Amino acid sequence: MEVRQVNDFIPLAWQQKEPQKTTAVQGEGFGEVLKRALNEVNELQLKSQQAAVSLALGEVKDVHQALITMEQARLALELTVQVRNKLIDAYQEISRMQI
Amino acid sequence: MKMFQAMQVSASGLTAERLRLDLIASNIANAHTTRTETGEPYRRKTAVFAAVLAEAGQAGEGVRVTAIRTDPTEPRLEYDPTHPDANEEGYVAYPNINVVQEMVDLVTAVRSYEANVTVLNAGKNMFLKALEIGRG
């Protein structure tokens, strides 16, 4: 059996012999990124609220649009919670460190 | 948001199928309509779907209804001299709608809608699975 064929499916980044030099990331720090992401999540939550209200009022033309908006907000919030959990984990890990 | 691309594509599919359903509903409701504003019998309406192009080299093309066309086939003539809209020879022009065909289209639209919902749920489940990475 020809095994070499499998190589075709390996992502290009892995096939590169020399690792590319990482350039220093300029610009915004982690805090800025987090703040922006939180704002986006907040926006989705507001949209979801609006969708729920218009659904209750019977103003919605497509029910699926309202539900998708709500689902997106829920998923975004879930992701936010996961990021928060990771942050707290990292913080606790550091605070437990022996000096 | 970029991470909800698949969701947006499925949502466009859902909206398109909903519009198709609306048109089928109107076709079946007007299957025996002999009068419209133009004076002609009602004509069958169909939706024209077109892919919405994403940016070059990017996945995720949605679908969009670009036009609602009327079926150009001739009205069905039926002999019924007692009908108020019968012509001099006693023939009534009924819409060019075959209810059986409309029912088939209806089932297709419903199944397509379901398929889009399935894709949407699959995408959602993938997202939720990704959130489980590193947990426990």
Coordinates of C-alpha atoms in Angstrom, one line a residue:
Chain A
M1 CA 0.0 0.0 0.0
E2 CA 1.2 3.5 -0.8
V3 CA 1.5 5.5 2.3
R4 CA 3.1 8.5 0.8
Q5 CA -0.3 9.6 -0.6
V6 CA -1.3 10.6 2.9
N7 CA 1.1 13.5 2.7
D8 CA -1.2 15.3 0.4
F9 CA -3.7 15.8 3.3
I10 CA -1.2 17.2 5.8
P11 CA -1.8 20.9 6.3
L12 CA 0.7 23.1 4.5
A13 CA 1.9 24.7 7.7
W14 CA 3.2 21.3 9.0
Q15 CA 5.0 20.5 5.8
Q16 CA 7.1 23.5 5.9
K17 CA 10.7 22.6 6.8
E18 CA 11.7 25.8 8.5
P19 CA 9.4 27.4 11.0
Q20 CA 8.6 30.9 10.1
K21 CA 10.0 33.6 12.2
T22 CA 7.4 35.1 14.5
T23 CA 7.1 38.8 14.2
A24 CA 6.3 40.8 17.3
V25 CA 2.6 41.6 17.4
Q26 CA 2.1 45.3 17.3
G27 CA -0.9 47.2 18.6
E28 CA -3.6 46.2 21.0
G29 CA -3.0 44.1 24.1
F30 CA -5.1 41.3 25.5
G31 CA -7.2 43.6 27.5
E32 CA -8.3 45.5 24.4
V33 CA -9.1 42.3 22.6
L34 CA -11.2 41.1 25.5
K35 CA -13.0 44.4 25.8
R36 CA -13.9 44.3 22.2
A37 CA -15.1 40.7 22.3
L38 CA -17.2 41.5 25.4
N39 CA -18.8 44.4 23.6
E40 CA -19.7 42.2 20.7
V41 CA -21.2 39.6 23.0
N42 CA -23.2 42.4 24.7
E43 CA -24.4 43.5 21.3
L44 CA -25.6 40.0 20.5
Q45 CA -27.4 39.8 23.8
L46 CA -29.2 43.1 23.1
K47 CA -30.2 41.8 19.6
S48 CA -31.4 38.6 21.2
Q49 CA -33.5 40.6 23.7
Q50 CA -35.0 42.6 20.9
A51 CA -35.8 39.5 18.9
A52 CA -37.5 38.0 22.0
V53 CA -39.6 41.1 22.4
S54 CA -40.6 41.2 18.7
L55 CA -41.4 37.5 18.8
A56 CA -43.7 38.1 21.8
L57 CA -45.4 41.0 20.0
G58 CA -45.9 39.0 16.9
E59 CA -43.8 41.4 14.8
V60 CA -41.5 38.8 13.5
K61 CA -41.8 37.8 9.8
D62 CA -39.4 34.8 10.1
V63 CA -39.5 32.8 13.3
H64 CA -36.2 31.2 12.5
Q65 CA -34.4 34.6 12.3
A66 CA -35.4 35.4 15.8
L67 CA -34.5 32.0 17.1
I68 CA -31.1 32.0 15.4
T69 CA -30.3 35.4 16.8
M70 CA -31.2 34.1 20.3
E71 CA -29.1 31.0 19.8
Q72 CA -26.1 33.0 18.6
A73 CA -26.3 35.2 21.7
R74 CA -26.5 32.1 23.9
L75 CA -23.4 30.5 22.1
A76 CA -21.5 33.7 22.4
L77 CA -22.2 33.9 26.1
E78 CA -21.2 30.3 26.5
L79 CA -17.9 31.1 24.9
T80 CA -17.4 34.1 27.1
V81 CA -18.1 32.0 30.2
Q82 CA -15.4 29.5 29.0
V83 CA -12.9 32.3 28.5
R84 CA -13.7 33.6 31.9
N85 CA -13.2 30.2 33.4
K86 CA -9.8 29.8 31.7
L87 CA -8.8 33.3 33.0
I88 CA -9.8 32.5 36.6
D89 CA -8.0 29.1 36.3
A90 CA -4.9 30.8 35.2
Y91 CA -5.1 33.4 37.9
Q92 CA -5.6 30.8 40.6
E93 CA -2.7 28.8 39.2
I94 CA -0.5 31.8 39.6
S95 CA -1.8 32.8 43.0
R96 CA -1.1 29.3 44.3
M97 CA 2.5 29.5 43.1
Q98 CA 5.2 29.2 45.9
I99 CA 7.6 32.1 46.1
Chain B
M1 CA -19.4 37.5 13.6
K2 CA -17.0 35.2 11.8
M3 CA -17.7 32.2 14.0
F4 CA -21.4 32.2 13.0
Q5 CA -20.8 32.0 9.3
A6 CA -22.3 28.6 8.8
M7 CA -25.3 29.7 10.8
Q8 CA -25.8 32.7 8.6
V9 CA -25.6 30.6 5.5
S10 CA -28.2 28.2 6.9
A11 CA -30.4 31.1 7.9
S12 CA -30.4 32.4 4.3
G13 CA -31.5 28.9 3.2
L14 CA -34.3 28.9 5.7
T15 CA -35.5 32.4 4.6
A16 CA -35.4 31.3 1.0
E17 CA -37.4 28.1 1.7
R18 CA -39.9 30.1 3.7
L19 CA -40.4 32.4 0.7
R20 CA -40.8 29.3 -1.6
L21 CA -43.5 28.0 0.9
D22 CA -45.3 31.4 0.7
L23 CA -45.4 31.2 -3.1
I24 CA -46.7 27.6 -3.0
A25 CA -49.3 28.6 -0.5
S26 CA -50.4 31.4 -2.8
N27 CA -50.4 29.0 -5.8
I28 CA -52.6 26.4 -4.1
A29 CA -54.9 29.1 -2.6
N30 CA -55.4 30.6 -6.1
A31 CA -55.7 27.3 -8.0
H32 CA -59.2 28.2 -9.1
T33 CA -58.9 32.0 -9.2
T34 CA -60.2 33.2 -12.5
R35 CA -60.0 37.0 -11.8
T36 CA -56.9 39.1 -11.0
E37 CA -56.2 42.8 -11.3
T38 CA -55.1 42.3 -14.9
G39 CA -58.3 40.6 -15.9
E40 CA -56.5 37.3 -16.6
P41 CA -56.7 34.2 -14.5
Y42 CA -54.0 33.8 -11.8
R43 CA -50.7 32.6 -13.0
R44 CA -48.4 30.2 -11.1
K45 CA -45.5 31.9 -9.3
T46 CA -42.0 30.5 -8.7
A47 CA -39.0 31.8 -6.9
V48 CA -35.6 32.1 -8.5
F49 CA -32.7 31.2 -6.1
A50 CA -29.2 32.6 -6.6
A51 CA -26.0 31.9 -4.6
V52 CA -24.7 34.9 -2.7
L53 CA -21.0 35.1 -3.5
A54 CA -18.7 35.3 -0.5
E55 CA -15.3 37.0 -0.7
A56 CA -12.8 35.4 -3.0
G57 CA -11.3 32.2 -1.6
Q58 CA -13.8 32.2 1.3
A59 CA -16.3 29.5 2.1
G60 CA -19.9 30.3 3.0
E61 CA -22.1 31.3 0.2
G62 CA -25.7 32.0 1.2
V63 CA -28.7 31.8 -1.0
R64 CA -31.0 34.7 -2.0
V65 CA -34.2 34.9 -3.8
T66 CA -33.4 37.2 -6.8
A67 CA -36.8 37.2 -8.5
I68 CA -40.3 35.9 -8.4
R69 CA -41.3 34.8 -11.8
T70 CA -44.7 34.0 -13.2
D71 CA -45.1 30.7 -15.1
P72 CA -45.7 31.7 -18.8
T73 CA -47.7 28.5 -19.7
E74 CA -51.2 29.1 -21.0
P75 CA -54.2 29.0 -18.7
R76 CA -56.2 25.7 -18.6
L77 CA -59.5 26.0 -20.5
E78 CA -62.5 24.2 -19.1
Y79 CA -66.0 24.0 -20.6
D80 CA -68.5 25.5 -18.1
P81 CA -71.0 27.9 -19.7
T82 CA -72.6 28.5 -16.2
H83 CA -69.5 30.1 -14.9
P84 CA -69.6 33.9 -14.7
D85 CA -66.2 34.2 -16.3
A86 CA -66.9 31.9 -19.2
N87 CA -66.1 33.3 -22.7
E88 CA -68.5 33.4 -25.6
E89 CA -67.9 29.7 -26.4
G90 CA -68.5 28.7 -22.8
Y91 CA -64.9 28.1 -21.8
V92 CA -63.4 29.2 -18.5
A93 CA -59.7 30.0 -18.3
Y94 CA -58.4 28.5 -15.0
P95 CA -54.9 29.1 -13.7
N96 CA -52.0 27.1 -15.0
I97 CA -51.6 25.4 -11.7
N98 CA -51.3 21.6 -11.2
V99 CA -52.1 21.1 -7.5
V100 CA -50.3 17.7 -7.5
Q101 CA -47.1 19.5 -8.7
E102 CA -47.6 22.2 -6.0
M103 CA -47.9 19.5 -3.3
V104 CA -44.6 17.9 -4.5
D105 CA -42.9 21.3 -4.4
L106 CA -44.4 21.9 -1.0
V107 CA -42.9 18.7 0.3
T108 CA -39.5 19.6 -1.3
A109 CA -39.6 23.0 0.4
V110 CA -40.4 21.5 3.8
R111 CA -37.7 18.9 3.5
S112 CA -35.1 21.5 2.4
Y113 CA -36.1 23.6 5.4
E114 CA -35.6 20.7 7.7
A115 CA -32.2 20.0 6.0
N116 CA -31.1 23.6 6.7
V117 CA -32.2 23.3 10.3
T118 CA -30.2 20.1 10.6
V119 CA -27.1 21.8 9.3
L120 CA -27.6 24.7 11.7
N121 CA -27.9 22.3 14.6
A122 CA -24.8 20.4 13.5
G123 CA -22.9 23.7 13.4
K124 CA -24.1 24.6 16.8
N125 CA -23.1 21.2 18.2
M126 CA -19.7 21.6 16.7
F127 CA -19.3 24.9 18.4
L128 CA -20.5 23.5 21.8
K129 CA -18.1 20.5 21.4
A130 CA -15.2 23.0 20.8
L131 CA -16.1 24.7 24.0
E132 CA -15.5 21.4 25.8
I133 CA -11.9 21.4 24.8
G134 CA -9.8 21.4 28.0
R135 CA -12.7 20.9 30.3
G136 CA -12.4 18.1 32.7

